[in-house]
Amino acid sequence: MNTFDHFNVFGNGIPIKVTASMLERIINMKSNEQKIKVEITPKHIVLWGTTEVKKMMFKKNVPFRITIKPVHVDNRTISFELVEMKPIDRNFINHKIFNRPPFFEFENRMIKMNVNAWNIVRKIPVGTIKSYELVEGALKLKISL
């Protein structure tokens, strides 16, 4: 049985697997006030949790649920479209969650993920993202050779 491990080579590309827990670690990195969970389904990536919002002199933990989906690939960057944000859709919350250089950038309702920032991809010095697929629990990428 062939599992989609990090460096099994099929066809003319190297498959890479980015799991929900890998995304959680990056998004929660350097952030004391937010504990975000990630779920990857065959259609979307869903993030939920709470984030601290400061308004005037008050702080409040605001729950949120964000749904994104991959829409475009350029070299070693995947762009995700913000499909839905509940209960309120505020750019400052999205920016706070997804502003994680060099892994993520947030601009104009698009999230860009630089897969070259991941150690597992940096070990492959050449090639671009040839294909991607959302599956239960992971984002599968194939890096061209």
PDB file of C-alpha atoms in Angstrom:
ATOM      1  CA  MET A   1       0.000   0.000   0.000  1.00  0.00           C
ATOM      2  CA  ASN A   2       1.480   3.290  -1.054  1.00  0.00           C
ATOM      3  CA  THR A   3       0.836   6.161   1.329  1.00  0.00           C
ATOM      4  CA  PHE A   4       1.383   9.662   0.041  1.00  0.00           C
ATOM      5  CA  ASP A   5       4.609  10.114   1.993  1.00  0.00           C
ATOM      6  CA  HIS A   6       6.798  13.148   1.687  1.00  0.00           C
ATOM      7  CA  PHE A   7       9.312  11.896  -0.850  1.00  0.00           C
ATOM      8  CA  ASN A   8       7.732   9.022  -2.784  1.00  0.00           C
ATOM      9  CA  VAL A   9       8.209   9.896  -6.436  1.00  0.00           C
ATOM     10  CA  PHE A  10       5.416   9.077  -8.870  1.00  0.00           C
ATOM     11  CA  GLY A  11       5.167  10.199 -12.433  1.00  0.00           C
ATOM     12  CA  ASN A  12       7.284  13.234 -13.139  1.00  0.00           C
ATOM     13  CA  GLY A  13       6.922  15.115  -9.879  1.00  0.00           C
ATOM     14  CA  ILE A  14       7.605  14.900  -6.174  1.00  0.00           C
ATOM     15  CA  PRO A  15       4.503  14.699  -3.976  1.00  0.00           C
ATOM     16  CA  ILE A  16       4.366  16.823  -0.816  1.00  0.00           C
ATOM     17  CA  LYS A  17       1.703  16.582   1.862  1.00  0.00           C
ATOM     18  CA  VAL A  18       0.748  19.611   3.991  1.00  0.00           C
ATOM     19  CA  THR A  19      -1.468  18.408   6.840  1.00  0.00           C
ATOM     20  CA  ALA A  20      -4.036  20.310   8.880  1.00  0.00           C
ATOM     21  CA  SER A  21      -1.788  20.085  11.955  1.00  0.00           C
ATOM     22  CA  MET A  22       1.137  21.597   9.996  1.00  0.00           C
ATOM     23  CA  LEU A  23      -1.061  24.565   9.053  1.00  0.00           C
ATOM     24  CA  GLU A  24      -2.269  24.909  12.664  1.00  0.00           C
ATOM     25  CA  ARG A  25       1.316  25.122  13.957  1.00  0.00           C
ATOM     26  CA  ILE A  26       2.237  27.890  11.503  1.00  0.00           C
ATOM     27  CA  ILE A  27      -0.927  29.933  12.055  1.00  0.00           C
ATOM     28  CA  ASN A  28      -0.688  29.648  15.853  1.00  0.00           C
ATOM     29  CA  MET A  29       3.047  30.430  15.842  1.00  0.00           C
ATOM     30  CA  LYS A  30       4.034  33.677  17.576  1.00  0.00           C
ATOM     31  CA  SER A  31       0.500  34.243  18.742  1.00  0.00           C
ATOM     32  CA  ASN A  32      -0.443  33.963  22.390  1.00  0.00           C
ATOM     33  CA  GLU A  33      -4.029  35.109  22.062  1.00  0.00           C
ATOM     34  CA  GLN A  34      -5.305  32.824  19.335  1.00  0.00           C
ATOM     35  CA  LYS A  35      -5.708  29.075  19.278  1.00  0.00           C
ATOM     36  CA  ILE A  36      -6.845  28.158  15.826  1.00  0.00           C
ATOM     37  CA  LYS A  37      -7.929  24.755  14.587  1.00  0.00           C
ATOM     38  CA  VAL A  38      -7.716  23.694  10.937  1.00  0.00           C
ATOM     39  CA  GLU A  39      -9.764  21.117   9.073  1.00  0.00           C
ATOM     40  CA  ILE A  40      -9.036  20.159   5.472  1.00  0.00           C
ATOM     41  CA  THR A  41     -11.849  18.610   3.439  1.00  0.00           C
ATOM     42  CA  PRO A  42     -11.882  17.670  -0.248  1.00  0.00           C
ATOM     43  CA  LYS A  43     -13.612  21.020  -1.005  1.00  0.00           C
ATOM     44  CA  HIS A  44     -12.307  23.600   1.494  1.00  0.00           C
ATOM     45  CA  ILE A  45      -9.919  24.436   4.291  1.00  0.00           C
ATOM     46  CA  VAL A  46     -11.822  25.565   7.385  1.00  0.00           C
ATOM     47  CA  LEU A  47     -10.189  27.461  10.241  1.00  0.00           C
ATOM     48  CA  TRP A  48     -11.932  28.256  13.498  1.00  0.00           C
ATOM     49  CA  GLY A  49     -11.095  29.571  16.903  1.00  0.00           C
ATOM     50  CA  THR A  50     -11.021  32.865  18.745  1.00  0.00           C
ATOM     51  CA  THR A  51      -8.918  35.943  18.318  1.00  0.00           C
ATOM     52  CA  GLU A  52      -8.471  38.887  20.630  1.00  0.00           C
ATOM     53  CA  VAL A  53      -9.974  42.130  19.377  1.00  0.00           C
ATOM     54  CA  LYS A  54      -9.140  45.439  21.017  1.00  0.00           C
ATOM     55  CA  LYS A  55     -11.622  48.254  20.768  1.00  0.00           C
ATOM     56  CA  MET A  56     -10.766  51.437  22.599  1.00  0.00           C
ATOM     57  CA  MET A  57      -9.692  50.228  26.042  1.00  0.00           C
ATOM     58  CA  PHE A  58     -11.494  46.900  25.952  1.00  0.00           C
ATOM     59  CA  LYS A  59     -10.286  43.492  24.856  1.00  0.00           C
ATOM     60  CA  LYS A  60     -12.629  40.772  23.770  1.00  0.00           C
ATOM     61  CA  ASN A  61     -12.123  37.253  22.443  1.00  0.00           C
ATOM     62  CA  VAL A  62     -14.130  36.967  19.241  1.00  0.00           C
ATOM     63  CA  PRO A  63     -14.988  33.529  17.825  1.00  0.00           C
ATOM     64  CA  PHE A  64     -14.660  33.056  14.089  1.00  0.00           C
ATOM     65  CA  ARG A  65     -14.931  30.461  11.347  1.00  0.00           C
ATOM     66  CA  ILE A  66     -13.138  31.024   8.027  1.00  0.00           C
ATOM     67  CA  THR A  67     -13.535  28.920   4.880  1.00  0.00           C
ATOM     68  CA  ILE A  68     -10.933  29.175   2.129  1.00  0.00           C
ATOM     69  CA  LYS A  69     -10.269  27.270  -1.085  1.00  0.00           C
ATOM     70  CA  PRO A  70      -7.254  27.114  -3.397  1.00  0.00           C
ATOM     71  CA  VAL A  71      -7.819  28.940  -6.686  1.00  0.00           C
ATOM     72  CA  HIS A  72      -4.445  29.621  -8.316  1.00  0.00           C
ATOM     73  CA  VAL A  73      -0.850  28.407  -8.383  1.00  0.00           C
ATOM     74  CA  ASP A  74       2.170  30.493  -9.384  1.00  0.00           C
ATOM     75  CA  ASN A  75       5.638  28.900  -9.137  1.00  0.00           C
ATOM     76  CA  ARG A  76       5.741  27.820  -5.473  1.00  0.00           C
ATOM     77  CA  THR A  77       2.849  29.934  -4.200  1.00  0.00           C
ATOM     78  CA  ILE A  78      -0.777  28.859  -3.824  1.00  0.00           C
ATOM     79  CA  SER A  79      -3.482  31.531  -3.671  1.00  0.00           C
ATOM     80  CA  PHE A  80      -6.598  30.834  -1.621  1.00  0.00           C
ATOM     81  CA  GLU A  81      -9.896  32.634  -1.960  1.00  0.00           C
ATOM     82  CA  LEU A  82     -11.725  33.652   1.205  1.00  0.00           C
ATOM     83  CA  VAL A  83     -15.064  31.892   0.672  1.00  0.00           C
ATOM     84  CA  GLU A  84     -16.797  32.709   3.938  1.00  0.00           C
ATOM     85  CA  MET A  85     -16.135  34.246   7.333  1.00  0.00           C
ATOM     86  CA  LYS A  86     -18.548  34.000  10.257  1.00  0.00           C
ATOM     87  CA  PRO A  87     -19.951  35.604  12.364  1.00  0.00           C
ATOM     88  CA  ILE A  88     -18.414  38.853  11.085  1.00  0.00           C
ATOM     89  CA  ASP A  89     -16.269  39.430   8.029  1.00  0.00           C
ATOM     90  CA  ARG A  90     -13.506  41.836   8.986  1.00  0.00           C
ATOM     91  CA  ASN A  91     -10.237  42.282   7.105  1.00  0.00           C
ATOM     92  CA  PHE A  92      -8.289  43.086  10.276  1.00  0.00           C
ATOM     93  CA  ILE A  93      -9.151  39.644  11.700  1.00  0.00           C
ATOM     94  CA  ASN A  94      -8.077  37.935   8.471  1.00  0.00           C
ATOM     95  CA  HIS A  95      -4.893  39.971   8.400  1.00  0.00           C
ATOM     96  CA  LYS A  96      -4.136  39.068  12.016  1.00  0.00           C
ATOM     97  CA  ILE A  97      -4.603  35.348  11.332  1.00  0.00           C
ATOM     98  CA  PHE A  98      -2.925  35.089   7.936  1.00  0.00           C
ATOM     99  CA  ASN A  99      -0.108  37.621   8.221  1.00  0.00           C
ATOM    100  CA  ARG A 100       2.587  34.986   8.851  1.00  0.00           C
ATOM    101  CA  PRO A 101       5.537  35.785   6.582  1.00  0.00           C
ATOM    102  CA  PRO A 102       7.176  33.921   4.945  1.00  0.00           C
ATOM    103  CA  PHE A 103       4.406  31.274   5.069  1.00  0.00           C
ATOM    104  CA  PHE A 104       1.275  33.369   4.440  1.00  0.00           C
ATOM    105  CA  GLU A 105       0.302  36.819   3.155  1.00  0.00           C
ATOM    106  CA  PHE A 106      -3.198  38.325   3.225  1.00  0.00           C
ATOM    107  CA  GLU A 107      -4.230  40.968   0.718  1.00  0.00           C
ATOM    108  CA  ASN A 108      -7.505  41.838  -1.030  1.00  0.00           C
ATOM    109  CA  ARG A 109      -9.407  38.839   0.375  1.00  0.00           C
ATOM    110  CA  MET A 110      -6.750  36.466  -0.976  1.00  0.00           C
ATOM    111  CA  ILE A 111      -4.378  34.377   1.112  1.00  0.00           C
ATOM    112  CA  LYS A 112      -1.082  33.461  -0.510  1.00  0.00           C
ATOM    113  CA  MET A 113       0.827  30.488   0.866  1.00  0.00           C
ATOM    114  CA  ASN A 114       4.498  30.337  -0.069  1.00  0.00           C
ATOM    115  CA  VAL A 115       5.194  26.603   0.046  1.00  0.00           C
ATOM    116  CA  ASN A 116       8.920  27.265  -0.341  1.00  0.00           C
ATOM    117  CA  ALA A 117       8.867  28.502   3.279  1.00  0.00           C
ATOM    118  CA  TRP A 118       8.158  24.914   4.402  1.00  0.00           C
ATOM    119  CA  ASN A 119      11.330  22.930   5.209  1.00  0.00           C
ATOM    120  CA  ILE A 120      10.057  19.892   3.363  1.00  0.00           C
ATOM    121  CA  VAL A 121       9.717  21.882   0.110  1.00  0.00           C
ATOM    122  CA  ARG A 122      12.971  23.830   0.535  1.00  0.00           C
ATOM    123  CA  LYS A 123      14.804  20.488   0.388  1.00  0.00           C
ATOM    124  CA  ILE A 124      13.703  20.297  -3.264  1.00  0.00           C
ATOM    125  CA  PRO A 125      15.804  23.056  -4.874  1.00  0.00           C
ATOM    126  CA  VAL A 126      14.153  23.075  -8.302  1.00  0.00           C
ATOM    127  CA  GLY A 127      10.665  22.843  -9.729  1.00  0.00           C
ATOM    128  CA  THR A 128       7.317  24.519  -9.305  1.00  0.00           C
ATOM    129  CA  ILE A 129       3.917  23.363  -8.103  1.00  0.00           C
ATOM    130  CA  LYS A 130       2.598  21.190 -10.904  1.00  0.00           C
ATOM    131  CA  SER A 131      -0.694  20.237  -9.260  1.00  0.00           C
ATOM    132  CA  TYR A 132      -2.569  20.377  -5.962  1.00  0.00           C
ATOM    133  CA  GLU A 133      -5.491  18.562  -4.429  1.00  0.00           C
ATOM    134  CA  LEU A 134      -7.465  18.907  -1.217  1.00  0.00           C
ATOM    135  CA  VAL A 135      -8.147  15.554   0.446  1.00  0.00           C
ATOM    136  CA  GLU A 136      -9.469  14.664   3.870  1.00  0.00           C
ATOM    137  CA  GLY A 137      -6.917  16.071   6.341  1.00  0.00           C
ATOM    138  CA  ALA A 138      -4.302  17.350   3.880  1.00  0.00           C
ATOM    139  CA  LEU A 139      -3.331  19.471   0.913  1.00  0.00           C
ATOM    140  CA  LYS A 140      -1.398  17.318  -1.566  1.00  0.00           C
ATOM    141  CA  LEU A 141       1.038  19.073  -3.856  1.00  0.00           C
ATOM    142  CA  LYS A 142       3.162  17.772  -6.678  1.00  0.00           C
ATOM    143  CA  ILE A 143       6.415  19.629  -7.382  1.00  0.00           C
ATOM    144  CA  SER A 144       7.619  19.288 -10.979  1.00  0.00           C
ATOM    145  CA  LEU A 145      11.138  18.047 -11.579  1.00  0.00           C
TER     146      LEU A 145
END
